[in-house]
Amino acid sequence: MTESVRSALAAILEAHGLEGDVAPISRDRFASREPRVREWIDSGCHGTMSWLATSVEPRVAPWVEWPWAKSFVVVKLPYGLPTPGSSGASPRIAGYARGRDYHYRMEGILKKLQSELETAFPGSRSFRFADDQHLPEVEMGVQAGLGWRGRNTLLLTRHGSAFHLGGLLWSVDVDSFPPPHRDHCGTCSACVDACPTGALSTTGCLDARRCLSHWNIEDRATTEGIPAQAARGEVYGCDICQQVCPWNRGIQVEDALPPTWPVTWEEWVDLCRPGGGFQSLFTKTPLRRSGRHKTLKVLLRNLWNLSPSRARELSVRVLETETHQPLREWIRSTLDDPPAKPL
């Protein structure tokens, strides 16, 4: 039964140019993660992402919320990982965020996959997930034989790590796992060594409180601290730990933003001013998540590290039109008392 299920799934995925596989929901494999997950939460490594602390159960016991699910399908959706640019030359946006939000793209793919699986397996039931449910996608990708967990905490393959993960919880029973990927990180610590804030450890643990991506996306207060002092142009996300990975050397693409996007610091700041067009330009991209106010604050905070005189000039310009009072107060405070010197 399992091999026929896997063969049918493989044919459907191949028809859509996708890579993926299916694995059973093993209570032992999921539950064995619980001590590590709770230790990570208890140590505060989840940063300001409070929902991670309140959603441990579905991450280690998905059968509680989805008791009908017997297996899961995981698929990969590639994106372009840009080559490293000159530090601070212009605002940097992570590769995955340069264009239409991947949730929209993955949703369309998973809907088609659902429909075809329902046709191939009448009476089956499924539930879509794409980094929008309380499920451990990387761990599920490992169990589905799609790669290994790298020291940068991402799912890694010998063809790199520049892909999104999504999939389906499925009611069809399978009784075996795909062959596992061997861990090919070896003694390499390139990602750990390159992280400018020390957010990664050689044991494969991420401290979100020190992560630039957490600081410029999830931390709504854009808190002062190590990431704020280390930022050198990272405005949305960060690709450093992927760009230095030897397995990503051959897949990186030209470092270019979409043609309609701003390029210079001045253009970005003007876009983020009231009526500048931020919402209309980024409405269906990941940047809508951070919003105009936070993006503008991150832009200016980066500039204080790179060029204090330029930061001061643009801050004064922003104050002429900015209407968001908390942001106005923060800008005034930086003009009166500039942020700590960069690391």
mmCIF file of C-alpha atoms in Angstrom:
data_model
loop_
_atom_site.group_PDB
_atom_site.id
_atom_site.type_symbol
_atom_site.label_atom_id
_atom_site.label_comp_id
_atom_site.label_asym_id
_atom_site.label_seq_id
_atom_site.Cartn_x
_atom_site.Cartn_y
_atom_site.Cartn_z
ATOM 1 C CA MET A 1 0.000 0.000 0.000
ATOM 2 C CA THR A 2 2.733 2.456 0.994
ATOM 3 C CA GLU A 3 4.682 2.056 -2.242
ATOM 4 C CA SER A 4 1.580 2.494 -4.367
ATOM 5 C CA VAL A 5 0.726 5.653 -2.436
ATOM 6 C CA ARG A 6 4.259 6.945 -2.830
ATOM 7 C CA SER A 7 4.294 6.148 -6.566
ATOM 8 C CA ALA A 8 0.975 7.908 -7.147
ATOM 9 C CA LEU A 9 2.175 10.960 -5.211
ATOM 10 C CA ALA A 10 5.482 11.015 -7.099
ATOM 11 C CA ALA A 11 3.659 11.047 -10.432
ATOM 12 C CA ILE A 12 1.472 13.968 -9.361
ATOM 13 C CA LEU A 13 4.445 15.952 -8.040
ATOM 14 C CA GLU A 14 6.504 15.275 -11.158
ATOM 15 C CA ALA A 15 3.670 16.540 -13.355
ATOM 16 C CA HIS A 16 3.886 19.869 -11.513
ATOM 17 C CA GLY A 17 7.697 19.992 -11.413
ATOM 18 C CA LEU A 18 7.767 19.635 -7.628
ATOM 19 C CA GLU A 19 9.963 17.667 -5.264
ATOM 20 C CA GLY A 20 8.375 16.090 -2.213
ATOM 21 C CA ASP A 21 7.417 12.889 -0.438
ATOM 22 C CA VAL A 22 5.075 11.367 2.131
ATOM 23 C CA ALA A 23 5.773 10.015 5.621
ATOM 24 C CA PRO A 24 3.678 8.524 8.422
ATOM 25 C CA ILE A 25 2.851 10.566 11.509
ATOM 26 C CA SER A 26 5.023 8.793 14.060
ATOM 27 C CA ARG A 27 4.124 9.621 17.648
ATOM 28 C CA ASP A 28 7.567 8.572 18.812
ATOM 29 C CA ARG A 29 9.411 10.810 16.352
ATOM 30 C CA PHE A 30 7.273 13.873 17.030
ATOM 31 C CA ALA A 31 7.128 13.411 20.810
ATOM 32 C CA SER A 32 10.896 12.914 21.061
ATOM 33 C CA ARG A 33 11.304 16.572 20.093
ATOM 34 C CA GLU A 34 9.336 17.897 23.063
ATOM 35 C CA PRO A 35 12.195 18.214 25.618
ATOM 36 C CA ARG A 36 14.336 20.175 23.126
ATOM 37 C CA VAL A 37 11.444 22.407 22.070
ATOM 38 C CA ARG A 38 10.450 23.206 25.651
ATOM 39 C CA GLU A 39 14.055 23.861 26.657
ATOM 40 C CA TRP A 40 14.395 26.288 23.732
ATOM 41 C CA ILE A 41 11.218 28.097 24.763
ATOM 42 C CA ASP A 42 12.117 28.148 28.464
ATOM 43 C CA SER A 43 15.482 29.717 27.661
ATOM 44 C CA GLY A 44 13.720 32.561 25.818
ATOM 45 C CA CYS A 45 15.295 31.777 22.436
ATOM 46 C CA HIS A 46 11.960 32.372 20.689
ATOM 47 C CA GLY A 47 12.382 36.118 21.283
ATOM 48 C CA THR A 48 9.190 38.134 20.845
ATOM 49 C CA MET A 49 7.395 35.327 18.961
ATOM 50 C CA SER A 50 5.048 34.548 21.840
ATOM 51 C CA TRP A 51 2.868 32.246 19.722
ATOM 52 C CA LEU A 52 5.703 29.717 19.672
ATOM 53 C CA ALA A 53 5.460 29.399 23.448
ATOM 54 C CA THR A 54 1.710 28.817 23.325
ATOM 55 C CA SER A 55 1.747 26.307 20.453
ATOM 56 C CA VAL A 56 4.161 23.637 21.612
ATOM 57 C CA GLU A 57 1.558 20.855 21.639
ATOM 58 C CA PRO A 58 0.703 20.789 17.900
ATOM 59 C CA ARG A 59 4.422 20.955 17.114
ATOM 60 C CA VAL A 60 5.161 17.819 19.118
ATOM 61 C CA ALA A 61 1.746 16.101 18.979
ATOM 62 C CA PRO A 62 -0.158 17.129 15.805
ATOM 63 C CA TRP A 63 -2.613 14.228 16.288
ATOM 64 C CA VAL A 64 -4.251 16.152 19.152
ATOM 65 C CA GLU A 65 -5.507 18.904 16.828
ATOM 66 C CA TRP A 66 -5.805 16.711 13.730
ATOM 67 C CA PRO A 67 -6.765 13.235 15.066
ATOM 68 C CA TRP A 68 -7.778 11.995 11.610
ATOM 69 C CA ALA A 69 -4.344 12.613 10.075
ATOM 70 C CA LYS A 70 -2.263 9.467 9.505
ATOM 71 C CA SER A 71 0.497 10.871 7.312
ATOM 72 C CA PHE A 72 1.854 14.072 5.827
ATOM 73 C CA VAL A 73 3.134 15.235 2.459
ATOM 74 C CA VAL A 74 5.919 17.833 2.264
ATOM 75 C CA VAL A 75 6.874 19.711 -0.912
ATOM 76 C CA LYS A 76 9.602 22.209 -1.748
ATOM 77 C CA LEU A 77 9.079 25.491 -3.619
ATOM 78 C CA PRO A 78 12.408 27.016 -4.786
ATOM 79 C CA TYR A 79 13.245 30.728 -4.743
ATOM 80 C CA GLY A 80 16.241 32.772 -5.841
ATOM 81 C CA LEU A 81 19.001 33.203 -3.254
ATOM 82 C CA PRO A 82 20.930 36.372 -4.196
ATOM 83 C CA THR A 83 24.689 36.663 -4.147
ATOM 84 C CA PRO A 84 26.067 38.823 -1.310
ATOM 85 C CA GLY A 85 26.067 42.537 -2.107
ATOM 86 C CA SER A 86 28.339 45.265 -0.821
ATOM 87 C CA SER A 87 27.600 45.775 2.859
ATOM 88 C CA GLY A 88 25.488 48.885 3.345
ATOM 89 C CA ALA A 89 25.586 50.003 -0.284
ATOM 90 C CA SER A 90 21.793 49.806 -0.437
ATOM 91 C CA PRO A 91 18.979 48.314 1.655
ATOM 92 C CA ARG A 92 18.980 44.525 1.551
ATOM 93 C CA ILE A 93 15.873 42.378 1.245
ATOM 94 C CA ALA A 94 16.100 38.619 1.755
ATOM 95 C CA GLY A 95 15.799 36.607 -1.441
ATOM 96 C CA TYR A 96 12.568 34.873 -0.489
ATOM 97 C CA ALA A 97 10.824 38.237 0.002
ATOM 98 C CA ARG A 98 11.667 39.731 -3.402
ATOM 99 C CA GLY A 99 8.324 39.371 -5.071
ATOM 100 C CA ARG A 100 4.897 37.852 -4.517
ATOM 101 C CA ASP A 101 4.358 36.408 -1.045
ATOM 102 C CA TYR A 102 5.238 32.718 -1.109
ATOM 103 C CA HIS A 103 2.104 31.885 0.894
ATOM 104 C CA TYR A 104 -0.005 32.782 -2.157
ATOM 105 C CA ARG A 105 2.173 30.698 -4.471
ATOM 106 C CA MET A 106 2.306 27.694 -2.164
ATOM 107 C CA GLU A 107 -1.434 27.872 -1.492
ATOM 108 C CA GLY A 108 -2.192 27.512 -5.193
ATOM 109 C CA ILE A 109 0.159 24.554 -5.520
ATOM 110 C CA LEU A 110 -1.280 22.790 -2.476
ATOM 111 C CA LYS A 111 -4.855 23.281 -3.649
ATOM 112 C CA LYS A 112 -4.018 21.538 -6.939
ATOM 113 C CA LEU A 113 -2.214 18.793 -5.059
ATOM 114 C CA GLN A 114 -5.222 18.325 -2.756
ATOM 115 C CA SER A 115 -7.599 18.049 -5.673
ATOM 116 C CA GLU A 116 -5.512 15.464 -7.500
ATOM 117 C CA LEU A 117 -4.941 13.379 -4.385
ATOM 118 C CA GLU A 118 -8.667 13.379 -3.643
ATOM 119 C CA THR A 119 -9.252 12.067 -7.161
ATOM 120 C CA ALA A 120 -6.530 9.428 -6.845
ATOM 121 C CA PHE A 121 -7.619 8.403 -3.338
ATOM 122 C CA PRO A 122 -11.409 8.800 -3.083
ATOM 123 C CA GLY A 123 -12.652 9.526 0.422
ATOM 124 C CA SER A 124 -9.291 10.799 1.642
ATOM 125 C CA ARG A 125 -9.019 13.992 3.654
ATOM 126 C CA SER A 126 -6.235 16.576 3.796
ATOM 127 C CA PHE A 127 -5.276 19.880 5.389
ATOM 128 C CA ARG A 128 -2.895 22.445 3.889
ATOM 129 C CA PHE A 129 0.038 24.027 5.725
ATOM 130 C CA ALA A 130 2.667 26.495 4.513
ATOM 131 C CA ASP A 131 4.455 28.158 7.414
ATOM 132 C CA ASP A 132 1.033 29.303 8.640
ATOM 133 C CA GLN A 133 0.162 26.527 11.090
ATOM 134 C CA HIS A 134 1.758 25.345 14.316
ATOM 135 C CA LEU A 135 3.665 22.546 12.619
ATOM 136 C CA PRO A 136 7.446 21.844 12.498
ATOM 137 C CA GLU A 137 7.976 22.006 8.729
ATOM 138 C CA VAL A 138 11.742 21.479 8.853
ATOM 139 C CA GLU A 139 11.424 18.383 11.036
ATOM 140 C CA MET A 140 8.663 17.092 8.765
ATOM 141 C CA GLY A 141 10.905 17.673 5.757
ATOM 142 C CA VAL A 142 13.628 15.623 7.435
ATOM 143 C CA GLN A 143 11.184 12.793 8.187
ATOM 144 C CA ALA A 144 9.963 12.903 4.567
ATOM 145 C CA GLY A 145 13.535 12.342 3.378
ATOM 146 C CA LEU A 146 13.894 15.737 1.689
ATOM 147 C CA GLY A 147 17.097 16.794 3.438
ATOM 148 C CA TRP A 148 18.811 17.228 6.775
ATOM 149 C CA ARG A 149 18.604 19.990 9.369
ATOM 150 C CA GLY A 150 21.590 22.272 8.882
ATOM 151 C CA ARG A 151 23.413 24.194 11.587
ATOM 152 C CA ASN A 152 21.556 27.281 10.380
ATOM 153 C CA THR A 153 18.360 25.387 11.416
ATOM 154 C CA LEU A 154 17.079 25.237 7.803
ATOM 155 C CA LEU A 155 16.314 22.126 5.792
ATOM 156 C CA LEU A 156 19.446 21.566 3.743
ATOM 157 C CA THR A 157 20.155 19.408 0.700
ATOM 158 C CA ARG A 158 23.163 18.896 -1.536
ATOM 159 C CA HIS A 159 21.417 21.337 -3.898
ATOM 160 C CA GLY A 160 21.134 24.034 -1.258
ATOM 161 C CA SER A 161 18.455 25.419 1.054
ATOM 162 C CA ALA A 162 16.753 28.106 -1.052
ATOM 163 C CA PHE A 163 13.215 26.758 -0.990
ATOM 164 C CA HIS A 164 9.996 27.130 0.963
ATOM 165 C CA LEU A 165 8.287 24.184 2.616
ATOM 166 C CA GLY A 166 4.613 23.416 2.555
ATOM 167 C CA GLY A 167 2.431 20.373 2.547
ATOM 168 C CA LEU A 168 -0.623 18.458 3.571
ATOM 169 C CA LEU A 169 -1.706 16.532 6.605
ATOM 170 C CA TRP A 170 -3.332 13.473 5.064
ATOM 171 C CA SER A 171 -5.774 10.773 6.172
ATOM 172 C CA VAL A 172 -4.132 8.081 4.042
ATOM 173 C CA ASP A 173 -2.099 5.588 6.070
ATOM 174 C CA VAL A 174 1.493 4.839 5.086
ATOM 175 C CA ASP A 175 3.691 2.505 7.098
ATOM 176 C CA SER A 176 7.252 3.442 6.156
ATOM 177 C CA PHE A 177 9.517 6.457 5.919
ATOM 178 C CA PRO A 178 11.501 7.461 2.831
ATOM 179 C CA PRO A 179 15.267 6.821 3.055
ATOM 180 C CA PRO A 180 16.775 9.502 5.298
ATOM 181 C CA HIS A 181 19.260 12.077 4.070
ATOM 182 C CA ARG A 182 22.704 11.802 5.610
ATOM 183 C CA ASP A 183 23.850 14.953 7.406
ATOM 184 C CA HIS A 184 26.427 16.513 5.089
ATOM 185 C CA CYS A 185 27.354 19.487 7.292
ATOM 186 C CA GLY A 186 30.225 17.510 8.775
ATOM 187 C CA THR A 187 32.549 19.778 10.737
ATOM 188 C CA CYS A 188 31.633 22.869 8.685
ATOM 189 C CA SER A 189 30.631 25.882 10.762
ATOM 190 C CA ALA A 190 30.543 28.539 8.009
ATOM 191 C CA CYS A 191 27.022 29.710 8.897
ATOM 192 C CA VAL A 192 27.805 29.890 12.612
ATOM 193 C CA ASP A 193 31.029 31.805 12.004
ATOM 194 C CA ALA A 194 29.469 34.239 9.506
ATOM 195 C CA CYS A 195 26.444 35.252 11.576
ATOM 196 C CA PRO A 196 27.241 38.839 12.620
ATOM 197 C CA THR A 197 25.232 38.597 15.833
ATOM 198 C CA GLY A 198 26.173 35.133 17.074
ATOM 199 C CA ALA A 199 22.595 33.897 16.753
ATOM 200 C CA LEU A 200 23.623 30.375 15.689
ATOM 201 C CA SER A 201 25.386 27.651 17.641
ATOM 202 C CA THR A 202 27.361 24.645 16.437
ATOM 203 C CA THR A 203 24.632 22.434 17.918
ATOM 204 C CA GLY A 204 22.109 23.806 15.409
ATOM 205 C CA CYS A 205 20.259 26.110 17.781
ATOM 206 C CA LEU A 206 19.012 29.579 16.835
ATOM 207 C CA ASP A 207 18.642 32.335 19.434
ATOM 208 C CA ALA A 208 16.008 34.561 17.828
ATOM 209 C CA ARG A 209 16.843 37.391 20.242
ATOM 210 C CA ARG A 210 20.135 37.826 18.389
ATOM 211 C CA CYS A 211 18.839 37.132 14.861
ATOM 212 C CA LEU A 212 18.704 39.986 12.342
ATOM 213 C CA SER A 213 15.613 38.514 10.655
ATOM 214 C CA HIS A 214 13.762 38.393 13.958
ATOM 215 C CA TRP A 215 14.808 41.963 14.728
ATOM 216 C CA ASN A 216 13.786 43.469 11.387
ATOM 217 C CA ILE A 217 10.539 41.489 10.979
ATOM 218 C CA GLU A 218 9.149 39.966 14.178
ATOM 219 C CA ASP A 219 10.352 42.391 16.851
ATOM 220 C CA ARG A 220 7.611 45.010 16.581
ATOM 221 C CA ALA A 221 9.506 47.398 18.856
ATOM 222 C CA THR A 222 12.700 47.104 16.793
ATOM 223 C CA THR A 223 14.503 46.829 20.113
ATOM 224 C CA GLU A 224 17.955 48.243 20.725
ATOM 225 C CA GLY A 225 20.539 45.535 21.273
ATOM 226 C CA ILE A 226 23.036 43.357 19.432
ATOM 227 C CA PRO A 227 21.022 42.984 16.163
ATOM 228 C CA ALA A 228 20.313 46.727 16.017
ATOM 229 C CA GLN A 229 24.004 47.495 16.462
ATOM 230 C CA ALA A 230 25.092 44.824 13.966
ATOM 231 C CA ALA A 231 22.723 45.697 11.102
ATOM 232 C CA ARG A 232 24.555 46.765 7.936
ATOM 233 C CA GLY A 233 21.700 47.124 5.476
ATOM 234 C CA GLU A 234 19.458 44.182 6.416
ATOM 235 C CA VAL A 235 16.011 45.763 6.144
ATOM 236 C CA TYR A 236 13.863 42.660 5.733
ATOM 237 C CA GLY A 237 15.222 39.249 6.607
ATOM 238 C CA CYS A 238 18.827 38.128 6.242
ATOM 239 C CA ASP A 239 20.515 35.683 3.842
ATOM 240 C CA ILE A 240 24.004 35.584 5.359
ATOM 241 C CA CYS A 241 23.838 32.082 6.856
ATOM 242 C CA GLN A 242 22.609 30.682 3.542
ATOM 243 C CA GLN A 243 24.975 32.641 1.308
ATOM 244 C CA VAL A 244 28.082 31.283 3.071
ATOM 245 C CA CYS A 245 26.863 27.674 3.051
ATOM 246 C CA PRO A 246 29.018 25.553 0.693
ATOM 247 C CA TRP A 247 25.909 23.714 -0.525
ATOM 248 C CA ASN A 248 24.468 27.023 -1.765
ATOM 249 C CA ARG A 249 27.518 28.109 -3.757
ATOM 250 C CA GLY A 250 26.258 26.933 -7.123
ATOM 251 C CA ILE A 251 22.664 28.143 -6.922
ATOM 252 C CA GLN A 252 22.942 31.839 -6.096
ATOM 253 C CA VAL A 253 21.424 34.336 -8.527
ATOM 254 C CA GLU A 254 22.158 37.930 -9.453
ATOM 255 C CA ASP A 255 21.595 40.365 -6.605
ATOM 256 C CA ALA A 256 18.787 42.430 -8.139
ATOM 257 C CA LEU A 257 15.508 43.711 -6.728
ATOM 258 C CA PRO A 258 12.305 43.729 -8.816
ATOM 259 C CA PRO A 259 12.491 46.605 -11.352
ATOM 260 C CA THR A 260 9.638 48.593 -9.769
ATOM 261 C CA TRP A 261 11.222 48.576 -6.297
ATOM 262 C CA PRO A 262 13.344 51.405 -4.882
ATOM 263 C CA VAL A 263 17.111 50.991 -4.821
ATOM 264 C CA THR A 264 18.830 53.728 -2.824
ATOM 265 C CA TRP A 265 18.384 54.542 0.851
ATOM 266 C CA GLU A 266 16.725 57.833 -0.066
ATOM 267 C CA GLU A 267 14.252 56.106 -2.392
ATOM 268 C CA TRP A 268 13.335 53.565 0.253
ATOM 269 C CA VAL A 269 12.836 56.214 2.933
ATOM 270 C CA ASP A 270 10.662 58.316 0.634
ATOM 271 C CA LEU A 271 8.567 55.264 -0.240
ATOM 272 C CA CYS A 272 7.947 54.681 3.485
ATOM 273 C CA ARG A 273 6.760 58.220 4.170
ATOM 274 C CA PRO A 274 2.994 58.887 4.422
ATOM 275 C CA GLY A 275 1.510 58.650 0.932
ATOM 276 C CA GLY A 276 4.803 57.392 -0.481
ATOM 277 C CA GLY A 277 3.273 54.253 -1.975
ATOM 278 C CA PHE A 278 4.516 51.567 0.430
ATOM 279 C CA GLN A 279 1.165 49.805 0.794
ATOM 280 C CA SER A 280 0.314 49.735 -2.896
ATOM 281 C CA LEU A 281 3.762 48.471 -3.930
ATOM 282 C CA PHE A 282 4.130 45.786 -1.270
ATOM 283 C CA THR A 283 0.521 44.720 -0.643
ATOM 284 C CA LYS A 284 1.055 41.133 -1.879
ATOM 285 C CA THR A 285 4.678 40.727 -0.831
ATOM 286 C CA PRO A 286 6.152 39.594 2.503
ATOM 287 C CA LEU A 287 7.066 43.206 3.307
ATOM 288 C CA ARG A 288 3.432 44.000 4.055
ATOM 289 C CA ARG A 289 3.968 42.012 7.258
ATOM 290 C CA SER A 290 6.431 44.510 8.695
ATOM 291 C CA GLY A 291 4.455 47.493 7.458
ATOM 292 C CA ARG A 292 5.412 51.066 6.664
ATOM 293 C CA HIS A 293 6.210 52.241 10.195
ATOM 294 C CA LYS A 294 8.525 49.391 11.127
ATOM 295 C CA THR A 295 10.263 49.330 7.749
ATOM 296 C CA LEU A 296 11.002 53.041 8.020
ATOM 297 C CA LYS A 297 12.369 52.597 11.547
ATOM 298 C CA VAL A 298 14.581 49.700 10.414
ATOM 299 C CA LEU A 299 15.852 51.752 7.478
ATOM 300 C CA LEU A 300 16.856 54.679 9.657
ATOM 301 C CA ARG A 301 18.365 52.450 12.377
ATOM 302 C CA ASN A 302 20.542 50.756 9.748
ATOM 303 C CA LEU A 303 21.689 54.128 8.490
ATOM 304 C CA TRP A 304 22.766 55.220 11.964
ATOM 305 C CA ASN A 305 25.270 52.327 11.819
ATOM 306 C CA LEU A 306 26.396 53.001 8.263
ATOM 307 C CA SER A 307 26.388 56.796 7.931
ATOM 308 C CA PRO A 308 25.245 58.880 10.916
ATOM 309 C CA SER A 309 25.273 62.098 8.871
ATOM 310 C CA ARG A 310 23.025 60.535 6.230
ATOM 311 C CA ALA A 311 20.774 59.109 8.948
ATOM 312 C CA ARG A 312 20.422 62.534 10.527
ATOM 313 C CA GLU A 313 19.632 64.224 7.223
ATOM 314 C CA LEU A 314 16.936 61.690 6.302
ATOM 315 C CA SER A 315 15.493 61.663 9.827
ATOM 316 C CA VAL A 316 14.965 65.404 9.675
ATOM 317 C CA ARG A 317 13.311 65.013 6.273
ATOM 318 C CA VAL A 318 10.985 62.285 7.572
ATOM 319 C CA LEU A 319 9.871 64.410 10.532
ATOM 320 C CA GLU A 320 8.485 66.996 8.130
ATOM 321 C CA THR A 321 5.649 64.664 7.075
ATOM 322 C CA GLU A 322 5.520 61.703 9.475
ATOM 323 C CA THR A 323 2.167 61.389 11.280
ATOM 324 C CA HIS A 324 2.709 58.239 13.372
ATOM 325 C CA GLN A 325 3.414 59.595 16.838
ATOM 326 C CA PRO A 326 5.489 56.700 18.278
ATOM 327 C CA LEU A 327 7.714 56.795 15.205
ATOM 328 C CA ARG A 328 8.065 60.576 15.441
ATOM 329 C CA GLU A 329 9.111 60.247 19.079
ATOM 330 C CA TRP A 330 11.695 57.590 18.260
ATOM 331 C CA ILE A 331 13.165 59.697 15.435
ATOM 332 C CA ARG A 332 13.402 62.734 17.721
ATOM 333 C CA SER A 333 15.121 60.633 20.385
ATOM 334 C CA THR A 334 17.756 59.430 17.893
ATOM 335 C CA LEU A 335 18.423 63.001 16.781
ATOM 336 C CA ASP A 336 18.858 64.123 20.389
ATOM 337 C CA ASP A 337 20.773 61.022 21.485
ATOM 338 C CA PRO A 338 22.099 58.912 18.554
ATOM 339 C CA PRO A 339 21.944 55.112 18.939
ATOM 340 C CA ALA A 340 24.894 53.149 20.308
ATOM 341 C CA LYS A 341 27.883 52.801 18.038
ATOM 342 C CA PRO A 342 27.747 49.813 15.679
ATOM 343 C CA LEU A 343 29.427 46.535 16.614
#
